[in-house]
mmCIF file with all atom_site columns, C-alpha atoms in Angstrom:
data_model
loop_
_atom_site.group_PDB
_atom_site.id
_atom_site.type_symbol
_atom_site.label_atom_id
_atom_site.label_alt_id
_atom_site.label_comp_id
_atom_site.label_asym_id
_atom_site.label_entity_id
_atom_site.label_seq_id
_atom_site.pdbx_PDB_ins_code
_atom_site.Cartn_x
_atom_site.Cartn_y
_atom_site.Cartn_z
_atom_site.occupancy
_atom_site.B_iso_or_equiv
_atom_site.pdbx_formal_charge
_atom_site.auth_seq_id
_atom_site.auth_comp_id
_atom_site.auth_asym_id
_atom_site.auth_atom_id
_atom_site.pdbx_PDB_model_num
ATOM 1  C CA . MET A 1 1  ? 0.000   0.000  0.000   1.00 78.00 ? 1  MET A CA 1
ATOM 2  C CA . ILE A 1 2  ? 1.241   3.468  -0.889  1.00 85.00 ? 2  ILE A CA 1
ATOM 3  C CA . LYS A 1 3  ? 1.668   5.905  1.991   1.00 87.00 ? 3  LYS A CA 1
ATOM 4  C CA . LYS A 1 4  ? 3.513   9.096  2.836   1.00 92.00 ? 4  LYS A CA 1
ATOM 5  C CA . GLY A 1 5  ? 7.232   8.566  3.395   1.00 91.00 ? 5  GLY A CA 1
ATOM 6  C CA . ASN A 1 6  ? 7.607   5.520  1.102   1.00 90.00 ? 6  ASN A CA 1
ATOM 7  C CA . LYS A 1 7  ? 10.519  5.457  -1.344  1.00 92.00 ? 7  LYS A CA 1
ATOM 8  C CA . VAL A 1 8  ? 9.340   4.957  -4.929  1.00 93.00 ? 8  VAL A CA 1
ATOM 9  C CA . LYS A 1 9  ? 10.819  4.667  -8.408  1.00 92.00 ? 9  LYS A CA 1
ATOM 10 C CA . VAL A 1 10 ? 9.177   6.229  -11.479 1.00 93.00 ? 10 VAL A CA 1
ATOM 11 C CA . LEU A 1 11 ? 8.450   3.784  -14.316 1.00 93.00 ? 11 LEU A CA 1
ATOM 12 C CA . THR A 1 12 ? 7.281   6.143  -17.094 1.00 92.00 ? 12 THR A CA 1
ATOM 13 C CA . GLY A 1 13 ? 7.443   9.752  -18.204 1.00 90.00 ? 13 GLY A CA 1
ATOM 14 C CA . LYS A 1 14 ? 10.106  12.451 -18.243 1.00 91.00 ? 14 LYS A CA 1
ATOM 15 C CA . ASP A 1 15 ? 11.430  11.393 -14.815 1.00 91.00 ? 15 ASP A CA 1
ATOM 16 C CA . LYS A 1 16 ? 11.735  7.683  -15.675 1.00 92.00 ? 16 LYS A CA 1
ATOM 17 C CA . LYS A 1 17 ? 14.122  5.668  -13.424 1.00 91.00 ? 17 LYS A CA 1
ATOM 18 C CA . LYS A 1 18 ? 14.351  8.457  -10.822 1.00 93.00 ? 18 LYS A CA 1
ATOM 19 C CA . GLU A 1 19 ? 13.702  7.710  -7.158  1.00 93.00 ? 19 GLU A CA 1
ATOM 20 C CA . GLY A 1 20 ? 12.090  9.882  -4.513  1.00 93.00 ? 20 GLY A CA 1
ATOM 21 C CA . GLU A 1 21 ? 10.000  9.998  -1.362  1.00 94.00 ? 21 GLU A CA 1
ATOM 22 C CA . ILE A 1 22 ? 6.215   10.394 -1.310  1.00 95.00 ? 22 ILE A CA 1
ATOM 23 C CA . ILE A 1 23 ? 5.232   13.724 0.261   1.00 96.00 ? 23 ILE A CA 1
ATOM 24 C CA . GLU A 1 24 ? 1.463   13.735 -0.379  1.00 94.00 ? 24 GLU A CA 1
ATOM 25 C CA . VAL A 1 25 ? -1.207  11.137 -1.236  1.00 95.00 ? 25 VAL A CA 1
ATOM 26 C CA . ASP A 1 26 ? -4.548  11.754 -3.004  1.00 93.00 ? 26 ASP A CA 1
ATOM 27 C CA . ARG A 1 27 ? -6.416  8.483  -2.336  1.00 92.00 ? 27 ARG A CA 1
ATOM 28 C CA . PRO A 1 28 ? -9.713  9.201  -4.182  1.00 93.00 ? 28 PRO A CA 1
ATOM 29 C CA . ASN A 1 29 ? -7.819  9.845  -7.436  1.00 93.00 ? 29 ASN A CA 1
ATOM 30 C CA . ASN A 1 30 ? -4.976  7.315  -6.825  1.00 92.00 ? 30 ASN A CA 1
ATOM 31 C CA . ARG A 1 31 ? -2.327  10.010 -7.222  1.00 95.00 ? 31 ARG A CA 1
ATOM 32 C CA . VAL A 1 32 ? 0.774   10.971 -5.228  1.00 96.00 ? 32 VAL A CA 1
ATOM 33 C CA . LYS A 1 33 ? 3.364   13.759 -5.095  1.00 96.00 ? 33 LYS A CA 1
ATOM 34 C CA . VAL A 1 34 ? 6.988   12.626 -5.023  1.00 95.00 ? 34 VAL A CA 1
ATOM 35 C CA . LYS A 1 35 ? 9.743   14.918 -3.748  1.00 95.00 ? 35 LYS A CA 1
ATOM 36 C CA . GLY A 1 36 ? 11.770  16.335 -6.663  1.00 93.00 ? 36 GLY A CA 1
ATOM 37 C CA . ILE A 1 37 ? 9.818   14.425 -9.336  1.00 94.00 ? 37 ILE A CA 1
ATOM 38 C CA . ASN A 1 38 ? 7.401   15.778 -11.998 1.00 93.00 ? 38 ASN A CA 1
ATOM 39 C CA . MET A 1 39 ? 8.298   19.421 -11.308 1.00 94.00 ? 39 MET A CA 1
ATOM 40 C CA . ILE A 1 40 ? 6.097   22.105 -12.906 1.00 95.00 ? 40 ILE A CA 1
ATOM 41 C CA . LYS A 1 41 ? 6.381   25.880 -13.101 1.00 96.00 ? 41 LYS A CA 1
ATOM 42 C CA . LYS A 1 42 ? 3.613   27.876 -11.441 1.00 94.00 ? 42 LYS A CA 1
ATOM 43 C CA . HIS A 1 43 ? 3.124   31.529 -12.422 1.00 95.00 ? 43 HIS A CA 1
ATOM 44 C CA . VAL A 1 44 ? 1.920   33.563 -9.432  1.00 93.00 ? 44 VAL A CA 1
ATOM 45 C CA . LYS A 1 45 ? 0.566   37.089 -9.677  1.00 94.00 ? 45 LYS A CA 1
ATOM 46 C CA . THR A 1 46 ? 1.865   39.727 -7.247  1.00 94.00 ? 46 THR A CA 1
ATOM 47 C CA . THR A 1 47 ? -0.565  40.703 -4.485  1.00 93.00 ? 47 THR A CA 1
ATOM 48 C CA . LYS A 1 48 ? -0.322  42.932 -1.410  1.00 92.00 ? 48 LYS A CA 1
ATOM 49 C CA . GLU A 1 49 ? 0.564   39.963 0.791   1.00 92.00 ? 49 GLU A CA 1
ATOM 50 C CA . LYS A 1 50 ? 2.751   37.886 -1.542  1.00 88.00 ? 50 LYS A CA 1
ATOM 51 C CA . LYS A 1 51 ? 5.469   38.543 -4.064  1.00 91.00 ? 51 LYS A CA 1
ATOM 52 C CA . GLY A 1 52 ? 4.745   37.146 -7.504  1.00 92.00 ? 52 GLY A CA 1
ATOM 53 C CA . GLY A 1 53 ? 6.955   35.247 -9.891  1.00 94.00 ? 53 GLY A CA 1
ATOM 54 C CA . ILE A 1 54 ? 7.552   31.821 -11.325 1.00 95.00 ? 54 ILE A CA 1
ATOM 55 C CA . PHE A 1 55 ? 7.797   29.010 -8.776  1.00 94.00 ? 55 PHE A CA 1
ATOM 56 C CA . THR A 1 56 ? 8.556   25.330 -9.292  1.00 95.00 ? 56 THR A CA 1
ATOM 57 C CA . LYS A 1 57 ? 6.681   22.654 -7.385  1.00 93.00 ? 57 LYS A CA 1
ATOM 58 C CA . GLU A 1 58 ? 5.847   18.968 -7.548  1.00 94.00 ? 58 GLU A CA 1
ATOM 59 C CA . ASN A 1 59 ? 2.798   17.809 -9.474  1.00 95.00 ? 59 ASN A CA 1
ATOM 60 C CA . PHE A 1 60 ? 0.761   14.646 -8.911  1.00 96.00 ? 60 PHE A CA 1
ATOM 61 C CA . LEU A 1 61 ? 1.643   11.305 -10.536 1.00 94.00 ? 61 LEU A CA 1
ATOM 62 C CA . HIS A 1 62 ? -0.682  8.319  -10.923 1.00 94.00 ? 62 HIS A CA 1
ATOM 63 C CA . ILE A 1 63 ? 0.321   5.341  -8.754  1.00 93.00 ? 63 ILE A CA 1
ATOM 64 C CA . SER A 1 64 ? 0.388   3.043  -11.802 1.00 92.00 ? 64 SER A CA 1
ATOM 65 C CA . ASN A 1 65 ? 3.522   4.918  -12.933 1.00 92.00 ? 65 ASN A CA 1
ATOM 66 C CA . LEU A 1 66 ? 5.375   4.133  -9.686  1.00 92.00 ? 66 LEU A CA 1
ATOM 67 C CA . ILE A 1 67 ? 6.874   1.136  -7.948  1.00 91.00 ? 67 ILE A CA 1
ATOM 68 C CA . ILE A 1 68 ? 7.817   0.924  -4.259  1.00 90.00 ? 68 ILE A CA 1
ATOM 69 C CA . VAL A 1 69 ? 11.506  0.475  -3.386  1.00 89.00 ? 69 VAL A CA 1
ATOM 70 C CA . ASP A 1 70 ? 12.367  -0.653 0.160   1.00 79.00 ? 70 ASP A CA 1
ATOM 71 C CA . GLU A 1 71 ? 15.593  -0.098 2.138   1.00 74.00 ? 71 GLU A CA 1
ATOM 72 C CA . ASN A 1 72 ? 17.275  -3.203 0.665   1.00 72.00 ? 72 ASN A CA 1
ATOM 73 C CA . LYS A 1 73 ? 16.623  -1.916 -2.902  1.00 66.00 ? 73 LYS A CA 1
ATOM 74 C CA . LYS A 1 74 ? 14.033  -4.648 -3.412  1.00 64.00 ? 74 LYS A CA 1
ATOM 75 C CA . ILE A 1 75 ? 11.131  -3.648 -5.634  1.00 65.00 ? 75 ILE A CA 1
ATOM 76 C CA . LYS A 1 76 ? 7.508   -4.177 -4.615  1.00 64.00 ? 76 LYS A CA 1
ATOM 77 C CA . LYS A 1 77 ? 4.329   -3.655 -6.574  1.00 60.00 ? 77 LYS A CA 1
ATOM 78 C CA . ALA A 1 78 ? 2.517   -0.381 -5.862  1.00 61.00 ? 78 ALA A CA 1
ATOM 79 C CA . GLY A 1 79 ? -1.185  -0.563 -5.156  1.00 59.00 ? 79 GLY A CA 1
ATOM 80 C CA . ALA A 1 80 ? -3.999  1.234  -3.425  1.00 58.00 ? 80 ALA A CA 1
ATOM 81 C CA . LYS A 1 81 ? -6.596  -0.113 -1.027  1.00 56.00 ? 81 LYS A CA 1
ATOM 82 C CA . LYS A 1 82 ? -10.104 1.231  -1.255  1.00 55.00 ? 82 LYS A CA 1
#
């Protein structure tokens, strides 16, 4: 089962073969955010409270594109329980 803090490896996409740690889980949509993986640029408008600019942040990945890697570098199948 996928949960926050697990180490995972990306199987497909622009970040293929990269490893990272899960920082957020979206269970209803079977998606997760992985630290340093699938980075996007977010354009933010300047307001009175915040300075604007272009920021990079992680975007969600579907769990079917990931595989769990444990401490011994053994690979486990990623899945979600409903």
